[in-house]
mmCIF file of C-alpha atoms in Angstrom:
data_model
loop_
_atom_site.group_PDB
_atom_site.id
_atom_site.type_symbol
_atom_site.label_atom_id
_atom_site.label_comp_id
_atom_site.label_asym_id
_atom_site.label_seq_id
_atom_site.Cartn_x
_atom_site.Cartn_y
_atom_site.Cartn_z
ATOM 1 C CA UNK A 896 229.306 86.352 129.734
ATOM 2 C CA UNK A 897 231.624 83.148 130.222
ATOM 3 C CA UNK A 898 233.673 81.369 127.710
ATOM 4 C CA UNK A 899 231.635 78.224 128.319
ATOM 5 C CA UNK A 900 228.252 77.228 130.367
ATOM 6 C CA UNK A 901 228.509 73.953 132.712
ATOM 7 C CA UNK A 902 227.695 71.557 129.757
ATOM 8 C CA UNK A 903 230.727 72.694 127.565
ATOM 9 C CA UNK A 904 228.645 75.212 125.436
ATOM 10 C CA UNK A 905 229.228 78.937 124.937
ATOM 11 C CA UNK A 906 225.361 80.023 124.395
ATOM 12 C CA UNK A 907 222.826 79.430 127.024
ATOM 13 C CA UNK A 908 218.829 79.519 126.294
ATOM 14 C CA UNK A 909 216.656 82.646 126.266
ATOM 15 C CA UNK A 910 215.986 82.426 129.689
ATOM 16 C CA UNK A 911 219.470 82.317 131.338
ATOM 17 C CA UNK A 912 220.939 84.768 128.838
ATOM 18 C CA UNK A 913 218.619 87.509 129.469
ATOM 19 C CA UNK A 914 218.021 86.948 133.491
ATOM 20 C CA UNK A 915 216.554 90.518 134.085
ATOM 21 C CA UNK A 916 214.134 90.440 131.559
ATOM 22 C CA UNK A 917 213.022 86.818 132.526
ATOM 23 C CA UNK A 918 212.642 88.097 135.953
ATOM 24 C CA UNK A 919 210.412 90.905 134.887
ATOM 25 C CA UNK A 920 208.181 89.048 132.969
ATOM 26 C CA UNK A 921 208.040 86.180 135.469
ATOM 27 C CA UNK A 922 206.982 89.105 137.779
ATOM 28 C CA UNK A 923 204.272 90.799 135.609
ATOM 29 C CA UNK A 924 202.590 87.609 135.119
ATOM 30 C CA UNK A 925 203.397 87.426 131.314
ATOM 31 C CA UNK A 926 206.041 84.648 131.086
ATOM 32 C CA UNK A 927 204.181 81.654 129.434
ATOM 33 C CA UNK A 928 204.877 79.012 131.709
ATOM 34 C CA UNK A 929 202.489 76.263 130.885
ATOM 35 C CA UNK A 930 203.230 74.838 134.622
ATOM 36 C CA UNK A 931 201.762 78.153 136.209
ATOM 37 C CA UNK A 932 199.063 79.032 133.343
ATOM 38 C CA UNK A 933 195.959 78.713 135.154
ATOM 39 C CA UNK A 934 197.430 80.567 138.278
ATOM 40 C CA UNK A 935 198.535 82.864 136.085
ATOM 41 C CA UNK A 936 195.177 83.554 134.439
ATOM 42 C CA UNK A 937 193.519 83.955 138.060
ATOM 43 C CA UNK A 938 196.246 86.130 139.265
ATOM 44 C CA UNK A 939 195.941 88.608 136.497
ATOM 45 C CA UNK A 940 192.228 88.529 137.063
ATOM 46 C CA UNK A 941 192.519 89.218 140.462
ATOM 47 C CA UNK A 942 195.499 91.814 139.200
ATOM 48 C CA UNK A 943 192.429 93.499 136.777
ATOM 49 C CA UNK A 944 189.893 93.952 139.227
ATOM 50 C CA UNK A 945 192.641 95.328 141.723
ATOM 51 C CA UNK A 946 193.314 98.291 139.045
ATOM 52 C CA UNK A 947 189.681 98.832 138.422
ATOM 53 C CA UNK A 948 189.139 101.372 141.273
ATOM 54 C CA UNK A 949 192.188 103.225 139.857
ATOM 55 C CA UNK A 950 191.197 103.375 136.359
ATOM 56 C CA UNK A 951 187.741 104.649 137.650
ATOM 57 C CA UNK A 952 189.406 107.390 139.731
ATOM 58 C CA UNK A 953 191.853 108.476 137.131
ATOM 59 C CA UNK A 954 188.448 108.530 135.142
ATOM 60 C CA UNK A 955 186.338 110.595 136.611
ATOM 61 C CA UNK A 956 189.496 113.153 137.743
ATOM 62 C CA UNK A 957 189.522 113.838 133.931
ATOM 63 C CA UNK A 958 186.383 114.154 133.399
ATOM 64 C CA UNK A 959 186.457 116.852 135.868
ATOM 65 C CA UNK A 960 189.446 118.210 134.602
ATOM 66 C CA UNK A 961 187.881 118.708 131.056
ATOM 67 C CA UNK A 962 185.046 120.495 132.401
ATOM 68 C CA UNK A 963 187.432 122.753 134.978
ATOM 69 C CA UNK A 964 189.383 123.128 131.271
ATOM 70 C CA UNK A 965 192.266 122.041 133.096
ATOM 71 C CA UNK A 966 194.501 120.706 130.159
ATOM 72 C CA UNK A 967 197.285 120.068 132.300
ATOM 73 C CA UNK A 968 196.325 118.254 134.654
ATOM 74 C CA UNK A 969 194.554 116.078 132.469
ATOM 75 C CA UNK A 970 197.655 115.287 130.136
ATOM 76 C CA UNK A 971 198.905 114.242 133.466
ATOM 77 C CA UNK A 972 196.058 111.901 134.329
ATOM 78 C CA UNK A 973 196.080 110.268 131.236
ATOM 79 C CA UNK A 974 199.705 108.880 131.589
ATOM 80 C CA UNK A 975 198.283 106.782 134.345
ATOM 81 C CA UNK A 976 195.351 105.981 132.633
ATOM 82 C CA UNK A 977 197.105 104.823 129.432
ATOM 83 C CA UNK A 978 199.242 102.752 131.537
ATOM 84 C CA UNK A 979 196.928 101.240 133.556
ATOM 85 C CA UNK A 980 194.479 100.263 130.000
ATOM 86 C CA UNK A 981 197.985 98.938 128.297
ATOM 87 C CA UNK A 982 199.179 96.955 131.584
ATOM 88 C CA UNK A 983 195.394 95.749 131.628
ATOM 89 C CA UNK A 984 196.051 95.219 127.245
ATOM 90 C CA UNK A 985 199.288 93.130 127.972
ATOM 91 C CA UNK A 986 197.727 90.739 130.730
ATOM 92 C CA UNK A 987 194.532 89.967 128.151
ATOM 93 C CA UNK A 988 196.964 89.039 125.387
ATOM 94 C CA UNK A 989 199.920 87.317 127.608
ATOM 95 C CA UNK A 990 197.044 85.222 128.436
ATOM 96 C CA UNK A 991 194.941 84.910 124.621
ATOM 97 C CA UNK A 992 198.106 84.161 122.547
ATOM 98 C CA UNK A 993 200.342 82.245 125.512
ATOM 99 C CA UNK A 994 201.188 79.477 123.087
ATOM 100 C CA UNK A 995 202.122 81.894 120.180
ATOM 101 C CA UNK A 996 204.661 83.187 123.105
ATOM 102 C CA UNK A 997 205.742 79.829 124.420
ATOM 103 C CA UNK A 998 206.602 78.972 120.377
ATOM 104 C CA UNK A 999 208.280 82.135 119.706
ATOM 105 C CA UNK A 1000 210.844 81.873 122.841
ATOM 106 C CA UNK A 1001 211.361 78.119 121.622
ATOM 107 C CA UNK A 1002 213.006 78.968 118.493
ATOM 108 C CA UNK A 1003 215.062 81.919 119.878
ATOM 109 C CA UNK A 1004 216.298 79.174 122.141
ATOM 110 C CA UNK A 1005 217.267 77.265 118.978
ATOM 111 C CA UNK A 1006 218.450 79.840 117.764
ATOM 112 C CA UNK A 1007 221.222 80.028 120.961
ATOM 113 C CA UNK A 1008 221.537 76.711 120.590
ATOM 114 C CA UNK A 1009 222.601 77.110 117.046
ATOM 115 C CA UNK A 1010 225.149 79.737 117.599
ATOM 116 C CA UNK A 1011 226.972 77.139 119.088
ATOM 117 C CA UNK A 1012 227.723 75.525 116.198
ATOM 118 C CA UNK A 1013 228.972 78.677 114.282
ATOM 119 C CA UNK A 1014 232.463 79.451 113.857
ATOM 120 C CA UNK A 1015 234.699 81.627 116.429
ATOM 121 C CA UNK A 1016 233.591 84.736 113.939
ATOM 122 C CA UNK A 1017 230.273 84.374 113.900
ATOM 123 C CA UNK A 1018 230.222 83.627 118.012
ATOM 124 C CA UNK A 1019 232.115 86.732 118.284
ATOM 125 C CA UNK A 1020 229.797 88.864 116.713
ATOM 126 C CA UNK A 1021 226.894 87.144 118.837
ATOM 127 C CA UNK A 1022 228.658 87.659 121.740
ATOM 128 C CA UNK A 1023 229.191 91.103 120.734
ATOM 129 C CA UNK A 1024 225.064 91.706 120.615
ATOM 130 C CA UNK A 1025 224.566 89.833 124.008
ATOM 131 C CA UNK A 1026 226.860 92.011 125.599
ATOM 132 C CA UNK A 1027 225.041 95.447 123.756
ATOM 133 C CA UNK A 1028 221.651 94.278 124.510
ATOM 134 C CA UNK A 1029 222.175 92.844 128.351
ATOM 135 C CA UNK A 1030 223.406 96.993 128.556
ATOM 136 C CA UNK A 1031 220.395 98.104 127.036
ATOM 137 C CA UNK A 1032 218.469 95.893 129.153
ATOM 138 C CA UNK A 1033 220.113 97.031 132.217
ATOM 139 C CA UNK A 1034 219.595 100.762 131.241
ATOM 140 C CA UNK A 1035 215.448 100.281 130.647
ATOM 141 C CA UNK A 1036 215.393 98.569 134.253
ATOM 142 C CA UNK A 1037 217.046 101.896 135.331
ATOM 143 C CA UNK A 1038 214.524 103.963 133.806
ATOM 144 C CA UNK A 1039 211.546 102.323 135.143
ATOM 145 C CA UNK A 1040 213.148 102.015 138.751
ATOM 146 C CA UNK A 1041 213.144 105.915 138.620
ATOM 147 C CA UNK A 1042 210.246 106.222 136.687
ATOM 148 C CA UNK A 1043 208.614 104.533 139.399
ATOM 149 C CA UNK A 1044 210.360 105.907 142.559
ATOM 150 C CA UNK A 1045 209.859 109.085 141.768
ATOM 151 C CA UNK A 1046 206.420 109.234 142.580
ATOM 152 C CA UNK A 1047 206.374 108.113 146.406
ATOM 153 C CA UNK A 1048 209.843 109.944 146.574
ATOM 154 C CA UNK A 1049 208.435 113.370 145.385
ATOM 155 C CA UNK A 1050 205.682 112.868 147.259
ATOM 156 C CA UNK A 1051 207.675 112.551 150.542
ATOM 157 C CA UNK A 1052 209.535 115.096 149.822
ATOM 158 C CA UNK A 1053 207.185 117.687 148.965
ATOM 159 C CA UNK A 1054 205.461 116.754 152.300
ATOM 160 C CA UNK A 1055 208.260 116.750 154.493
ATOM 161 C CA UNK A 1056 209.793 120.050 153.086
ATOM 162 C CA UNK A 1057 206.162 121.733 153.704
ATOM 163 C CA UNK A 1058 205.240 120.274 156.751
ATOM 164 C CA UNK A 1059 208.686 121.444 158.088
ATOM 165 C CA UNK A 1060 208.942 125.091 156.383
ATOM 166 C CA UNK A 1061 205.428 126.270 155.074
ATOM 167 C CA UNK A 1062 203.503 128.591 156.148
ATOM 168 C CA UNK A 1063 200.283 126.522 155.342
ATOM 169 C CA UNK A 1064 201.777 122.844 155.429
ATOM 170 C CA UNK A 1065 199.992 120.491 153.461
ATOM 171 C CA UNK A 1066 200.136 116.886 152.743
ATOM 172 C CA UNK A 1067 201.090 115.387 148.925
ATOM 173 C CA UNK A 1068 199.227 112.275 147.480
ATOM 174 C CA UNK A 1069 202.051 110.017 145.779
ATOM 175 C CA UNK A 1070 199.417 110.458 142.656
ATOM 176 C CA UNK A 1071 196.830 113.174 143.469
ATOM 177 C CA UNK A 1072 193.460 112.666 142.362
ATOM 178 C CA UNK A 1073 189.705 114.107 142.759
ATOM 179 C CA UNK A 1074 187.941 111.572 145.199
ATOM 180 C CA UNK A 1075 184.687 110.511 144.689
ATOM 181 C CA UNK A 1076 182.924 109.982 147.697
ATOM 182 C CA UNK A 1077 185.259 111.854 150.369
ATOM 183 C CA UNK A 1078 185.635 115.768 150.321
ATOM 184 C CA UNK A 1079 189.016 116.912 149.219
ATOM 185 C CA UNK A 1080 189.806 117.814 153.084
ATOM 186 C CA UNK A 1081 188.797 114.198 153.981
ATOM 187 C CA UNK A 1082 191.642 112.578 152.085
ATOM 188 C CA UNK A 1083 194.591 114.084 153.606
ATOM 189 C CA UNK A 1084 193.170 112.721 156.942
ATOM 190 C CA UNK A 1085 193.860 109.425 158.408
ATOM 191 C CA UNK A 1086 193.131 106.285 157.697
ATOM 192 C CA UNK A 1087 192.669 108.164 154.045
ATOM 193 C CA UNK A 1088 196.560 109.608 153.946
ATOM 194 C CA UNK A 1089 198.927 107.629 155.491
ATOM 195 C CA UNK A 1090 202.644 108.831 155.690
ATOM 196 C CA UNK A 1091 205.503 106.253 157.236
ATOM 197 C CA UNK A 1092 207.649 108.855 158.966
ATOM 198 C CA UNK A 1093 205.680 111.118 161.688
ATOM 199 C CA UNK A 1094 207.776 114.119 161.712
ATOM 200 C CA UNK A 1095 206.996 115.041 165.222
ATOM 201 C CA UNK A 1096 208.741 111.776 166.505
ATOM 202 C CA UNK A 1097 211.257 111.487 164.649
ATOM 203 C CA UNK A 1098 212.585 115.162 165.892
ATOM 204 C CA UNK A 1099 211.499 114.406 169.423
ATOM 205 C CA UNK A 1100 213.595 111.223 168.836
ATOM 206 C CA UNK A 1101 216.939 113.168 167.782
ATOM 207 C CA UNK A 1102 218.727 113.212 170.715
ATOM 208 C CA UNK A 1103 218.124 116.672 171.465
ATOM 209 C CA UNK A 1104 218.239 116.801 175.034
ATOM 210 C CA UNK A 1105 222.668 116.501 173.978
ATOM 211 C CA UNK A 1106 222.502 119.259 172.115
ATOM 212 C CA UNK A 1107 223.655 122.419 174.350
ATOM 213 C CA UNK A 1108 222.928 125.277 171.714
ATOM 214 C CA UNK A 1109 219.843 127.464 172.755
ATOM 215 C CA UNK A 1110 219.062 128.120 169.640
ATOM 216 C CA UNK A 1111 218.649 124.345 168.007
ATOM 217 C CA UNK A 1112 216.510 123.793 171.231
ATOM 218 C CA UNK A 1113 214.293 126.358 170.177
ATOM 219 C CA UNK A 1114 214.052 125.189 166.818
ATOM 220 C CA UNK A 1115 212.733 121.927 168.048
ATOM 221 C CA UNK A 1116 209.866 123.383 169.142
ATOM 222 C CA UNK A 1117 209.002 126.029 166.128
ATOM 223 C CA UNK A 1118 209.031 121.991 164.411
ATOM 224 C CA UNK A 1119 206.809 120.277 166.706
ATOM 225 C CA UNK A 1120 204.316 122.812 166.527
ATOM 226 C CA UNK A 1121 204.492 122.681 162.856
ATOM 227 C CA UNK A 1122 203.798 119.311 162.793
ATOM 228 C CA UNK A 1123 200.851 119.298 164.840
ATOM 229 C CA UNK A 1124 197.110 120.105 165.082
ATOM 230 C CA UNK A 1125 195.996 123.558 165.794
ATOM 231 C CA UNK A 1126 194.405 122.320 169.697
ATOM 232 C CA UNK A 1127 197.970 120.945 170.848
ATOM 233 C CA UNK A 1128 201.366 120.788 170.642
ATOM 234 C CA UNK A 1129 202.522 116.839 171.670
ATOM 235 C CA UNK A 1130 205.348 114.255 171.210
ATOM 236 C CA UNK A 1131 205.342 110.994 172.008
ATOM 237 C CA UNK A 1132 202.432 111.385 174.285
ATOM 238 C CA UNK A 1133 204.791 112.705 176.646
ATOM 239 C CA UNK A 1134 204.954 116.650 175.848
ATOM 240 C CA UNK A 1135 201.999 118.687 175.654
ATOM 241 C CA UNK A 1136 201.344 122.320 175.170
ATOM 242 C CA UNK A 1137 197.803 123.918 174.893
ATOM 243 C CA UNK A 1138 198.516 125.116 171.294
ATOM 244 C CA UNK A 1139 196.583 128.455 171.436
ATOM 245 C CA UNK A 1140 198.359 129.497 174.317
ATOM 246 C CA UNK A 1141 201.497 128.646 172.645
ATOM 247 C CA UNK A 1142 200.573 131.021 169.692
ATOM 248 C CA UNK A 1143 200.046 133.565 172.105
ATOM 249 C CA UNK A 1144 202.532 133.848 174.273
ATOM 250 C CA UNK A 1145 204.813 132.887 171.212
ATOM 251 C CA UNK A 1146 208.940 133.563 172.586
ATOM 252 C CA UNK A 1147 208.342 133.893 175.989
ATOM 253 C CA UNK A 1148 207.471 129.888 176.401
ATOM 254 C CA UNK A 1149 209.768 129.231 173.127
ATOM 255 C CA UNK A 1150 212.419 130.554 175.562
ATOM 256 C CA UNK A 1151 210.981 128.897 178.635
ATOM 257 C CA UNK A 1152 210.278 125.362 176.977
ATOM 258 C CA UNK A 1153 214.355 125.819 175.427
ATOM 259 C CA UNK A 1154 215.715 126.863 179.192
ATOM 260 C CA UNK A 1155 213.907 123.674 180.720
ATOM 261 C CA UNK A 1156 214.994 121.466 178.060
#
């Protein structure tokens, strides 16, 4: 923190002390902005009927889970359900008791300005708290930023890893869940699962055709085929394999397909 803000004072408000948690607040639609209340309210409606189809998924998957007795999957479940009713909890109140709020950062903005006026002693020890509290603040941000990554990074992962070295590859929801209307096959499918990378491309992509080593040639194709459906074996649109035949031959074309390539 500096010595002194632009106007000759130590202390700034609330707001330009704690930046992050401004930020945050500004971004969840809570800050109590009386120039932005009424967008605010429709936003978080908008933001409550967006998480409606989630809450009813999450739902019904534990209903299900109860009745398949399976506790641990519905402990897991309910995290996302609890934080979806207290996200929906936090809107509904930001909203009901927005002046309450608006009052209560007021006088902690006094109170800033205030500390101003306090002796070097006194400043020191405030400054002291700032600086403790800006790290705890830093160090929450840190835990939800993993919190939340690691659910579309685990996801990829677990994909990538089976699509590349399973047996019986499979595809991983970022948050799995029983659907309601579409079989469980259904939503691993396309438009239903959507994944950024598509592994076949990106290894056609690689540059391959440098690489001189038999053996990484031939790898490139045990990968492609792992990637694909069991009628071909394509890249790109530009290689294509009658997949059955591929099976069947097995390292006779691997051996072919590496000599040509």
């Amino acid at each position: 923190m500096s010595d002194v803000t632009e106007n000759g004072k130590k202390f700034k408000n609330i707001r330009e002390t704690y930046k992050i948690s401004t930020f945050l607040l500004t971004l969840g639609l809570m800050y109590p902005n009386p120039v932005y209340d009424e967008k605010r309210k429709k936003m978080i409606i908008i933001a409550i009927l967006s998480a409606l189809p989630a809450f009813t998924l999450a739902g019904n998957d534990i209903r299900l889970r109860i009745l398949n007795n399976d506790m641990a999957n519905v402990v897991r479940q309910s995290i996302v359900l609890v934080s979806i009713t207290f996200v929906i909890i936090k809107f509904i109140i930001s909203i009901v008791r927005k002046d309450e709020f608006r009052s209560l950062l007021e006088e902690m903005d006094a109170d800033y300005e205030r500390f101003n006026e306090m002796s070097e002693q006194y400043q020191d020890l405030v400054e002291d708290t700032i600086r403790k509290t800006r790290k705890v603040e830093k160090s929450w941000c840190f835990v939800l930023l993993v919190t939340t990554a690691s659910y579309p990074v685990l996801a990829g992962a677990c994909t990538i890893y089976s699509q590349l070295f399973s047996d019986d590859p499979r595809r991983y929801m970022v948050h799995e869940l029983k659907a309601i209307i579409i079989s469980e096959e259904q939503k691993y499918q396309s438009p239903y699962f959507e994944l950024a990378a598509e592994i076949a491309n990106v290894v056609y992509s690689c540059s391959w055709e440098k690489v001189q080593d038999s053996k990484i040639r031939s790898s490139i194709c045990f990968i492609l085929a792992k990637c694909q459906t069991p009628v071909q074996l394509r890249a790109l649109d530009m290689l294509t394999f009658n997949m059955e035949l591929f099976v069947s031959v097995g390292p006779d074309i691997i051996h072919f397909v590496s000599s040509r390539i």
